PDB file of C-alpha atoms in Angstrom:
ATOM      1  CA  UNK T  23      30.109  15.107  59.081  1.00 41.00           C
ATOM      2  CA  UNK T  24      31.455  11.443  58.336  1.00 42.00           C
ATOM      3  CA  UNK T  25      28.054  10.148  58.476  1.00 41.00           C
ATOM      4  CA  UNK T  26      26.609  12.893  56.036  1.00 36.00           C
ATOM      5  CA  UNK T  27      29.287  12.095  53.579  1.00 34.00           C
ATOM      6  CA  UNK T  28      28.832   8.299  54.012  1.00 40.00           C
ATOM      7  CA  UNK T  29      24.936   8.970  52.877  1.00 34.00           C
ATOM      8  CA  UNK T  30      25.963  11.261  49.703  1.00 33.00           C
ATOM      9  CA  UNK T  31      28.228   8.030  48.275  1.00 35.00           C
ATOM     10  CA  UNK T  32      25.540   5.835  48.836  1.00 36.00           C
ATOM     11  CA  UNK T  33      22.616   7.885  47.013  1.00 37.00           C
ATOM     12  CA  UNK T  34      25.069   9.079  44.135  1.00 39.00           C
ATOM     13  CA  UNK T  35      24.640   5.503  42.029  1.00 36.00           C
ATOM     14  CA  UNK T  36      20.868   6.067  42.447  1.00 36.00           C
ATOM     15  CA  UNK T  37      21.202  10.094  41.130  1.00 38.00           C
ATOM     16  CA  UNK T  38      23.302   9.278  37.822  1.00 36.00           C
ATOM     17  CA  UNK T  39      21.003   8.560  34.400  1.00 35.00           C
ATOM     18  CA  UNK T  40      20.354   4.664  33.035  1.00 39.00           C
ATOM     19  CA  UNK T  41      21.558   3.494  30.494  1.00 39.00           C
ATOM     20  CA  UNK T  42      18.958   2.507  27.519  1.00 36.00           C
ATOM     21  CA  UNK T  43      18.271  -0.791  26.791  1.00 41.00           C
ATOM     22  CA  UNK T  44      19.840  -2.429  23.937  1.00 39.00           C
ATOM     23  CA  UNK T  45      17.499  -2.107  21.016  1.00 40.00           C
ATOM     24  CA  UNK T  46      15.240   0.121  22.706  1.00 41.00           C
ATOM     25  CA  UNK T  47      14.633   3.128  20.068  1.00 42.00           C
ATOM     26  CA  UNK T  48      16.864   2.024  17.407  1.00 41.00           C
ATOM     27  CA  UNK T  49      13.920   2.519  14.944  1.00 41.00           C
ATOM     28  CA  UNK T  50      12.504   5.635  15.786  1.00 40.00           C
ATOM     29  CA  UNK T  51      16.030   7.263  16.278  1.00 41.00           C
ATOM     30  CA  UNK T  52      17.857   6.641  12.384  1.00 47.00           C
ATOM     31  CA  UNK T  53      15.446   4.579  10.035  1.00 54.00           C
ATOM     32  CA  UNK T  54      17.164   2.233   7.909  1.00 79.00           C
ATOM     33  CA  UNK T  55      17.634   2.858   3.939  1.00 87.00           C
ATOM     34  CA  UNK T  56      16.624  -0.206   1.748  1.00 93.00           C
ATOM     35  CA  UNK T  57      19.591  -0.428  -0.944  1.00 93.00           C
ATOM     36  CA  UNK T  58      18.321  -1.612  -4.283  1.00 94.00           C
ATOM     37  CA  UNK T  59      19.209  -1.900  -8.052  1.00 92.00           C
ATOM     38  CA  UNK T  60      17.499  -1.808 -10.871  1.00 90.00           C
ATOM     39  CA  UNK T  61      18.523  -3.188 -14.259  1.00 81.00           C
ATOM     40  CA  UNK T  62      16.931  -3.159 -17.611  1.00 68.00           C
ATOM     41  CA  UNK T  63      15.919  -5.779 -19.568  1.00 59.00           C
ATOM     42  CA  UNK T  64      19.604  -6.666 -21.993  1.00 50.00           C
ATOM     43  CA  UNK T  65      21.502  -4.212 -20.152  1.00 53.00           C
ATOM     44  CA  UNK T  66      24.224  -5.529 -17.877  1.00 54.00           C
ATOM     45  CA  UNK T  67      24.471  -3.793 -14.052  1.00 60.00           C
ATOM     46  CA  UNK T  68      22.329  -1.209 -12.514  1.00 73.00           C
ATOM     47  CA  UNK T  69      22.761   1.828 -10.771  1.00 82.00           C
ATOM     48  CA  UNK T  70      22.941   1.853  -6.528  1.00 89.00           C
ATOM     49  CA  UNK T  71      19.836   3.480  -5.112  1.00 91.00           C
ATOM     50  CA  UNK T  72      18.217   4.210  -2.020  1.00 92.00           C
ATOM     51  CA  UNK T  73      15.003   4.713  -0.730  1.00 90.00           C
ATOM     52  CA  UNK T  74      13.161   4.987   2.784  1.00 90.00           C
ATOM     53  CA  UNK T  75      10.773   2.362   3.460  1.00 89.00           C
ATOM     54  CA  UNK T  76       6.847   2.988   4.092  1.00 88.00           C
ATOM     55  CA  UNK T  77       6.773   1.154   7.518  1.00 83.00           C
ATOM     56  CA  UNK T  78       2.957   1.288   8.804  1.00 84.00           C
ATOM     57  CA  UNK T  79       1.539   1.722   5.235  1.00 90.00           C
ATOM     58  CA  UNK T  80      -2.049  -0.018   5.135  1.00 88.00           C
ATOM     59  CA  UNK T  81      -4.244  -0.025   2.163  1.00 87.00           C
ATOM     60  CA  UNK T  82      -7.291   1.934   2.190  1.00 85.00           C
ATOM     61  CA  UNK T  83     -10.513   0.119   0.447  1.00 81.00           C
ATOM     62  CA  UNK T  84     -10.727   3.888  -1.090  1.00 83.00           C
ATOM     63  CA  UNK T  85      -7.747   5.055  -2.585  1.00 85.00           C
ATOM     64  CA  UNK T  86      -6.511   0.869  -2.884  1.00 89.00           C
ATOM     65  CA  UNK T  87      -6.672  -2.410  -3.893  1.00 91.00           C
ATOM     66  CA  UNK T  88      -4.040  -5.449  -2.369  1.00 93.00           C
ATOM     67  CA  UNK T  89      -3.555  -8.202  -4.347  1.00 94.00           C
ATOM     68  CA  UNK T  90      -1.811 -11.171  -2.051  1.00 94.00           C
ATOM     69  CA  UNK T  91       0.300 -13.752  -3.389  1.00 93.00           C
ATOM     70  CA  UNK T  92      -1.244 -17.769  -2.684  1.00 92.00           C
ATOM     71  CA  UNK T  93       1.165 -17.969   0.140  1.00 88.00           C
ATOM     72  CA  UNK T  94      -0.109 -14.720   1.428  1.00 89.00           C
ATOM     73  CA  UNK T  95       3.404 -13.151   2.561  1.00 91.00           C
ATOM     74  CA  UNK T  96       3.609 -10.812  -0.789  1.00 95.00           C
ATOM     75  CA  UNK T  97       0.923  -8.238  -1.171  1.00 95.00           C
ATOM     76  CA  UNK T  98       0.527  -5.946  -4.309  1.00 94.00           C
ATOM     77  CA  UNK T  99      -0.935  -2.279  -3.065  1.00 94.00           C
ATOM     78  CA  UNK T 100      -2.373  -0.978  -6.333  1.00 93.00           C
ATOM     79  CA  UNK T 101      -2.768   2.587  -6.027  1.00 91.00           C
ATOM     80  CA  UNK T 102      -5.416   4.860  -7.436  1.00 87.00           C
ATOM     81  CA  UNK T 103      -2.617   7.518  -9.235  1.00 86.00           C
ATOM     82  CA  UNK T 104      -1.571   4.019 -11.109  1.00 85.00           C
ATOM     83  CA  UNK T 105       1.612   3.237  -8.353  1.00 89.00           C
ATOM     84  CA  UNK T 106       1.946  -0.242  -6.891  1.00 93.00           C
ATOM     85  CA  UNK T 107       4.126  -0.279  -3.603  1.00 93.00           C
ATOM     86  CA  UNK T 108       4.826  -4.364  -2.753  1.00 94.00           C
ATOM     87  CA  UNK T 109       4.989  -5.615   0.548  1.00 95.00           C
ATOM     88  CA  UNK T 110       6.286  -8.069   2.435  1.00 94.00           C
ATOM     89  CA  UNK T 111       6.754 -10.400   5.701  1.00 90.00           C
ATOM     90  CA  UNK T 112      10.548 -11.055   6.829  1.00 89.00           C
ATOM     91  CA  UNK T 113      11.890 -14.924   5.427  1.00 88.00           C
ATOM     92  CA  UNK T 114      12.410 -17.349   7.702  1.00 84.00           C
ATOM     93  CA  UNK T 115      15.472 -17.819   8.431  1.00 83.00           C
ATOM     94  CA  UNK T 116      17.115 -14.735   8.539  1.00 83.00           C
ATOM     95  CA  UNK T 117      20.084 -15.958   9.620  1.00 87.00           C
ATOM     96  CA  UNK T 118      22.490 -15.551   6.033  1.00 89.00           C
ATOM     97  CA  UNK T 119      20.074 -13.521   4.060  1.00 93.00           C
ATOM     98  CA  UNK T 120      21.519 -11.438   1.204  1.00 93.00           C
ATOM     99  CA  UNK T 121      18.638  -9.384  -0.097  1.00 93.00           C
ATOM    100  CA  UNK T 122      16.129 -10.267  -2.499  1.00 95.00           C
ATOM    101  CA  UNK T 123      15.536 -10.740  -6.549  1.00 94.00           C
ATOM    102  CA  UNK T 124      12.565  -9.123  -8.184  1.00 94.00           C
ATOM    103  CA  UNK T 125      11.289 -10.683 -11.320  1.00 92.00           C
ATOM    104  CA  UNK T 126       8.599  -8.590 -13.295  1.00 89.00           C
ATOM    105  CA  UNK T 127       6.400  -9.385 -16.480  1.00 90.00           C
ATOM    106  CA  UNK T 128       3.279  -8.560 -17.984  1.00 86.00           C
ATOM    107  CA  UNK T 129       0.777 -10.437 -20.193  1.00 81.00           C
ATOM    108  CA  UNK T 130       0.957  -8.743 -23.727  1.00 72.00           C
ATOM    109  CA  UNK T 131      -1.704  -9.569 -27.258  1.00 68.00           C
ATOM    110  CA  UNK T 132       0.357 -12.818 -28.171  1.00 70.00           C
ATOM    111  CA  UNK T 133       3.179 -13.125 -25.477  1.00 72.00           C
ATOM    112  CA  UNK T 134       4.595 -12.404 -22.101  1.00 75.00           C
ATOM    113  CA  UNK T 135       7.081  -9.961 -22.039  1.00 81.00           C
ATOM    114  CA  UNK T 136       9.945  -9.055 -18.985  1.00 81.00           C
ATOM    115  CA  UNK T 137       9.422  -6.199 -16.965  1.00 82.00           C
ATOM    116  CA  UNK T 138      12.906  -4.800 -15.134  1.00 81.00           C
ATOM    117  CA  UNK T 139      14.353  -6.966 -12.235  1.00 88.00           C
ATOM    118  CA  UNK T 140      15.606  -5.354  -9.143  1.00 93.00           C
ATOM    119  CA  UNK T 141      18.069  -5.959  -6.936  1.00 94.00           C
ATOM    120  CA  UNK T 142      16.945  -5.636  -3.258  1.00 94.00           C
ATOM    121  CA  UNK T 143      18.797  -6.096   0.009  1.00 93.00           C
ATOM    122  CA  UNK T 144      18.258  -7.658   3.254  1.00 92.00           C
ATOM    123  CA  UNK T 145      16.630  -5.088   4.983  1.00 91.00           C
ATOM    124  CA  UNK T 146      13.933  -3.926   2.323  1.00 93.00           C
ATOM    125  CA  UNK T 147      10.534  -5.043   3.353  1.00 93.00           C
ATOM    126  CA  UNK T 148       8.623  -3.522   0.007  1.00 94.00           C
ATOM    127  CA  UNK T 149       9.289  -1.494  -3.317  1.00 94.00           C
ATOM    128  CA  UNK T 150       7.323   0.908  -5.099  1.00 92.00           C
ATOM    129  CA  UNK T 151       6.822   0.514  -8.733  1.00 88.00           C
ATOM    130  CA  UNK T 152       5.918   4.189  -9.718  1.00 84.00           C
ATOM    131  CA  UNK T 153       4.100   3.477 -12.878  1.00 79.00           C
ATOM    132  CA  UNK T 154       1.946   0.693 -13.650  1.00 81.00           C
ATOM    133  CA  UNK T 155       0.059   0.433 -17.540  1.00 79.00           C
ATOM    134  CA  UNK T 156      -3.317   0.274 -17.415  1.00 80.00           C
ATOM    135  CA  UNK T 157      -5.310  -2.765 -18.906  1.00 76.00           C
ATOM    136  CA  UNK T 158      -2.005  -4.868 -17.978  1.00 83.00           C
ATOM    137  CA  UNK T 159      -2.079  -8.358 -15.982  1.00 88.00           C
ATOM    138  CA  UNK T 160       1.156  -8.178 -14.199  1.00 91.00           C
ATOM    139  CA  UNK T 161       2.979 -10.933 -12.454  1.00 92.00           C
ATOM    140  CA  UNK T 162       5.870 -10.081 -10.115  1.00 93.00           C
ATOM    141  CA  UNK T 163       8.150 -12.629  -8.016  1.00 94.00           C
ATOM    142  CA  UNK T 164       9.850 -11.916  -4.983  1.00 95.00           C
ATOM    143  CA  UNK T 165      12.849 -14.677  -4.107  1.00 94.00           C
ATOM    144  CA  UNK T 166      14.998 -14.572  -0.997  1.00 94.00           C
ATOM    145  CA  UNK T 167      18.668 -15.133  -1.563  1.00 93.00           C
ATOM    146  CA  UNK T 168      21.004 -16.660   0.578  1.00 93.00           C
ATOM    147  CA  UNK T 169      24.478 -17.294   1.094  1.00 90.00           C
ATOM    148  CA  UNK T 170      26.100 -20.243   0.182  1.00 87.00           C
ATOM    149  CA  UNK T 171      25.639 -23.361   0.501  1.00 84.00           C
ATOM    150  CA  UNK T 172      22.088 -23.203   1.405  1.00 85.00           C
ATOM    151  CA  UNK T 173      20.200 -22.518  -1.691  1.00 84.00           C
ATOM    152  CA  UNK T 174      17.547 -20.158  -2.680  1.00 81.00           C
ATOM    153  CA  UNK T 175      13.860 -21.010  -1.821  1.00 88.00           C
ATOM    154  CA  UNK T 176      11.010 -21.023  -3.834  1.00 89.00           C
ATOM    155  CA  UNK T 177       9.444 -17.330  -5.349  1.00 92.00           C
ATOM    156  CA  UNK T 178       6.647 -15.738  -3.915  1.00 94.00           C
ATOM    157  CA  UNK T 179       4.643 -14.587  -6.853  1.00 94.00           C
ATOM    158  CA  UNK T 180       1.251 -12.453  -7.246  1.00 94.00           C
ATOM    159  CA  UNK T 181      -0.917 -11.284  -9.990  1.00 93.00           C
ATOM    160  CA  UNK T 182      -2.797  -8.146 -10.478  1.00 90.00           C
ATOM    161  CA  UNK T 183      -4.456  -5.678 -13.042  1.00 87.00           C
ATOM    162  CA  UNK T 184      -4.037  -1.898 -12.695  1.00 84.00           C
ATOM    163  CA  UNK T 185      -7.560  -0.005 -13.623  1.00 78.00           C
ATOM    164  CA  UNK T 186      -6.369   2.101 -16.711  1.00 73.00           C
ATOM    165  CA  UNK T 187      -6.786   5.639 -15.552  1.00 58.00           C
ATOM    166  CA  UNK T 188      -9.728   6.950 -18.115  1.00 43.00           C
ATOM    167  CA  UNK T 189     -11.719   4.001 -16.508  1.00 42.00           C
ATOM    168  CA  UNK T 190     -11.159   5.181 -13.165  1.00 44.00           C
ATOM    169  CA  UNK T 191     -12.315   9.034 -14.090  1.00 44.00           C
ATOM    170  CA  UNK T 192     -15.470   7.409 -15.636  1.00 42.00           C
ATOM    171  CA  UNK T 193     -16.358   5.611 -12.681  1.00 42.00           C
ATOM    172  CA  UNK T 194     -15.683   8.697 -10.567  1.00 42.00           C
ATOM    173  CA  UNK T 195     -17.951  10.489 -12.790  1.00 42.00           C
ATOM    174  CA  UNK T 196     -20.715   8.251 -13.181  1.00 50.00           C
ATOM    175  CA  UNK T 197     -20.847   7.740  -9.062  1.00 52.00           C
ATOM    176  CA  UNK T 198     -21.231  12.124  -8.690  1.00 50.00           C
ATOM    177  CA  UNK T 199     -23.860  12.075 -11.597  1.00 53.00           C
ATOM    178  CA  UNK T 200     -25.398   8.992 -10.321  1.00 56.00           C
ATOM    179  CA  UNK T 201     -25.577  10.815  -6.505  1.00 59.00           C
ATOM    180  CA  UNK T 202     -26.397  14.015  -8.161  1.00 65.00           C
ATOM    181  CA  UNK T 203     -29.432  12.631  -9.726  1.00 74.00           C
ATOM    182  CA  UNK T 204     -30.147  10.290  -6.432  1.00 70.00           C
ATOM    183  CA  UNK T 205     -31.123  13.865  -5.075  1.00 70.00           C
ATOM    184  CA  UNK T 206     -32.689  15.553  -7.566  1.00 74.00           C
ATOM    185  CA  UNK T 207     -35.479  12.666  -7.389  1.00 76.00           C
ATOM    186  CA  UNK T 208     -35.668  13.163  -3.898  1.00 75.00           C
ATOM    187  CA  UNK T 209     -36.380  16.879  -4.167  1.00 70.00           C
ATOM    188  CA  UNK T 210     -38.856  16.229  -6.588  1.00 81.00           C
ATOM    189  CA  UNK T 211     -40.716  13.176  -4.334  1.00 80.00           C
ATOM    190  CA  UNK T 212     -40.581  15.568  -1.473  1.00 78.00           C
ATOM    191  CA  UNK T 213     -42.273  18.694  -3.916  1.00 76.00           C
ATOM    192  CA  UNK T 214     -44.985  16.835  -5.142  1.00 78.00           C
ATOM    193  CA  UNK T 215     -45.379  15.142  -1.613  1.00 75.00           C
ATOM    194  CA  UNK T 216     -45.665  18.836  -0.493  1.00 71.00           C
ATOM    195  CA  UNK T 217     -47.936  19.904  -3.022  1.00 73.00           C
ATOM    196  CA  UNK T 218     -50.495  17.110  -3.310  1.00 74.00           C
ATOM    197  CA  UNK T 219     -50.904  17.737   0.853  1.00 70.00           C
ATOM    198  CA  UNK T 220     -50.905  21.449   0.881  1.00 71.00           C
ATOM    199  CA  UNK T 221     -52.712  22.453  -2.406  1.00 64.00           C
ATOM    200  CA  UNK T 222     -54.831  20.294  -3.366  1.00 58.00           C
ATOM    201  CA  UNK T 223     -56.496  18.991  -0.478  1.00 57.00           C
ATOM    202  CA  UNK T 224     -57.576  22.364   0.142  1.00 57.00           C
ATOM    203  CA  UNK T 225     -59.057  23.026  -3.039  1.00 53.00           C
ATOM    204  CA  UNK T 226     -60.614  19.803  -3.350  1.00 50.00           C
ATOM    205  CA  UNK T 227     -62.146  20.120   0.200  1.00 52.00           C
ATOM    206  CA  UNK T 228     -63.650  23.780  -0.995  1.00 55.00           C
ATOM    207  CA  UNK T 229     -65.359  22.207  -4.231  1.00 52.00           C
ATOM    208  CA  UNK T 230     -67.012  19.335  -2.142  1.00 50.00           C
ATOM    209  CA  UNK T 231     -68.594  21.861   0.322  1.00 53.00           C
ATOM    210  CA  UNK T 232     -69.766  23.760  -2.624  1.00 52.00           C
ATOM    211  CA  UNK T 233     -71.365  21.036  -4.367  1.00 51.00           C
ATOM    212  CA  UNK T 234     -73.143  20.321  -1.227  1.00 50.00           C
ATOM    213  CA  UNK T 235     -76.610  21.473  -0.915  1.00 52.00           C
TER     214      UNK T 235
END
């Protein structure tokens, strides 16, 4: 009996569960919320809001157009139903990051004129901006902030043009009509095709035999 109960303490470490690894999970068990502000153009404050990030989003040459900034590290998604969701990489360093500042204008007749700024924190990695005008050059800066003392470094910044949406239902249009009529002429090629070799060989073959003597 002793040496049955000596072999039970000395497989009952092996029999109890591990513990996880630090870190391992974290994301797919709670996703975090990226806390942002907006505020208005003349209008002091904002309201607290928060929204789930699209992690894996990747822009389809279909239903999408990115627009990257020179340094390549913010990208513009412009969106077919007129959205634009921005994306981008984490700042280097991390270390005493406070969130981000989001500067928006657009390129009017005459003038420029401000879009509304947003207040981002340190674990956003991209925003969607759910309407976009059409015809409109847009310009939109994304600038790290940091605490004190070490200041804030330079804005990314990128540039795009959202495709009003009439334009984009006339393309759409004009590619079905354009493929409808693709196949119509194809029919057609492959009728006459069928009737020059069926019919009127035939009937020319039966007039040379009677014009023969």
């Amino acid at each position: 009996l002793p040496p049955f109960l000596a072999l039970l303490c000395f497989a009952a470490p092996s029999a109890s569960p591990r513990r996880p690894e630090p870190g391992a999970g974290a994301e797919a068990a709670e996703e975090p919320w990226c806390p942002y502000k907006v505020g208005t153009e003349g209008a002091a404050g904002g309201r607290l809001c928060f929204r789930t990030p699209a992690r894996g989003f990747q822009c389809s040459a279909r239903a999408c157009r990115a627009h990257r900034s020179p340094s390549g590290s913010l990208v513009a998604n412009v969106l077919r139903n007129g959205s634009v969701l921005l994306q981008w990489a984490p700042p280097r360093p991390a270390a005493g990051l406070r969130g981000f500042a989001l500067n928006c204008s657009w390129d009017g007749t005459y003038t420029r004129f401000p879009c509304d700024s947003v207040e981002l924190g340190a674990s956003c990695r991209d925003y969607l901006l759910p309407e976009a005008h059409g015809s409109v050059r847009y310009r939109l800066c994304l600038q790290p902030r940091y605490a004190p003392p070490r200041p804030a470094p330079p804005a990314h910044c990128v540039e795009f043009r959202v495709e009003p949406a009439a334009m984009r239902d006339i393309v759409v249009a004009m590619t079905a009509v354009g493929g409808s009529i693709c196949v119509m002429l194809v029919f057609i090629c492959l009728l006459v095709a069928y009737i020059t070799e069926n019919l009127m060989s035939p009937a020319l073959a039966g007039a040379a035999g009677a014009a023969a003597p």
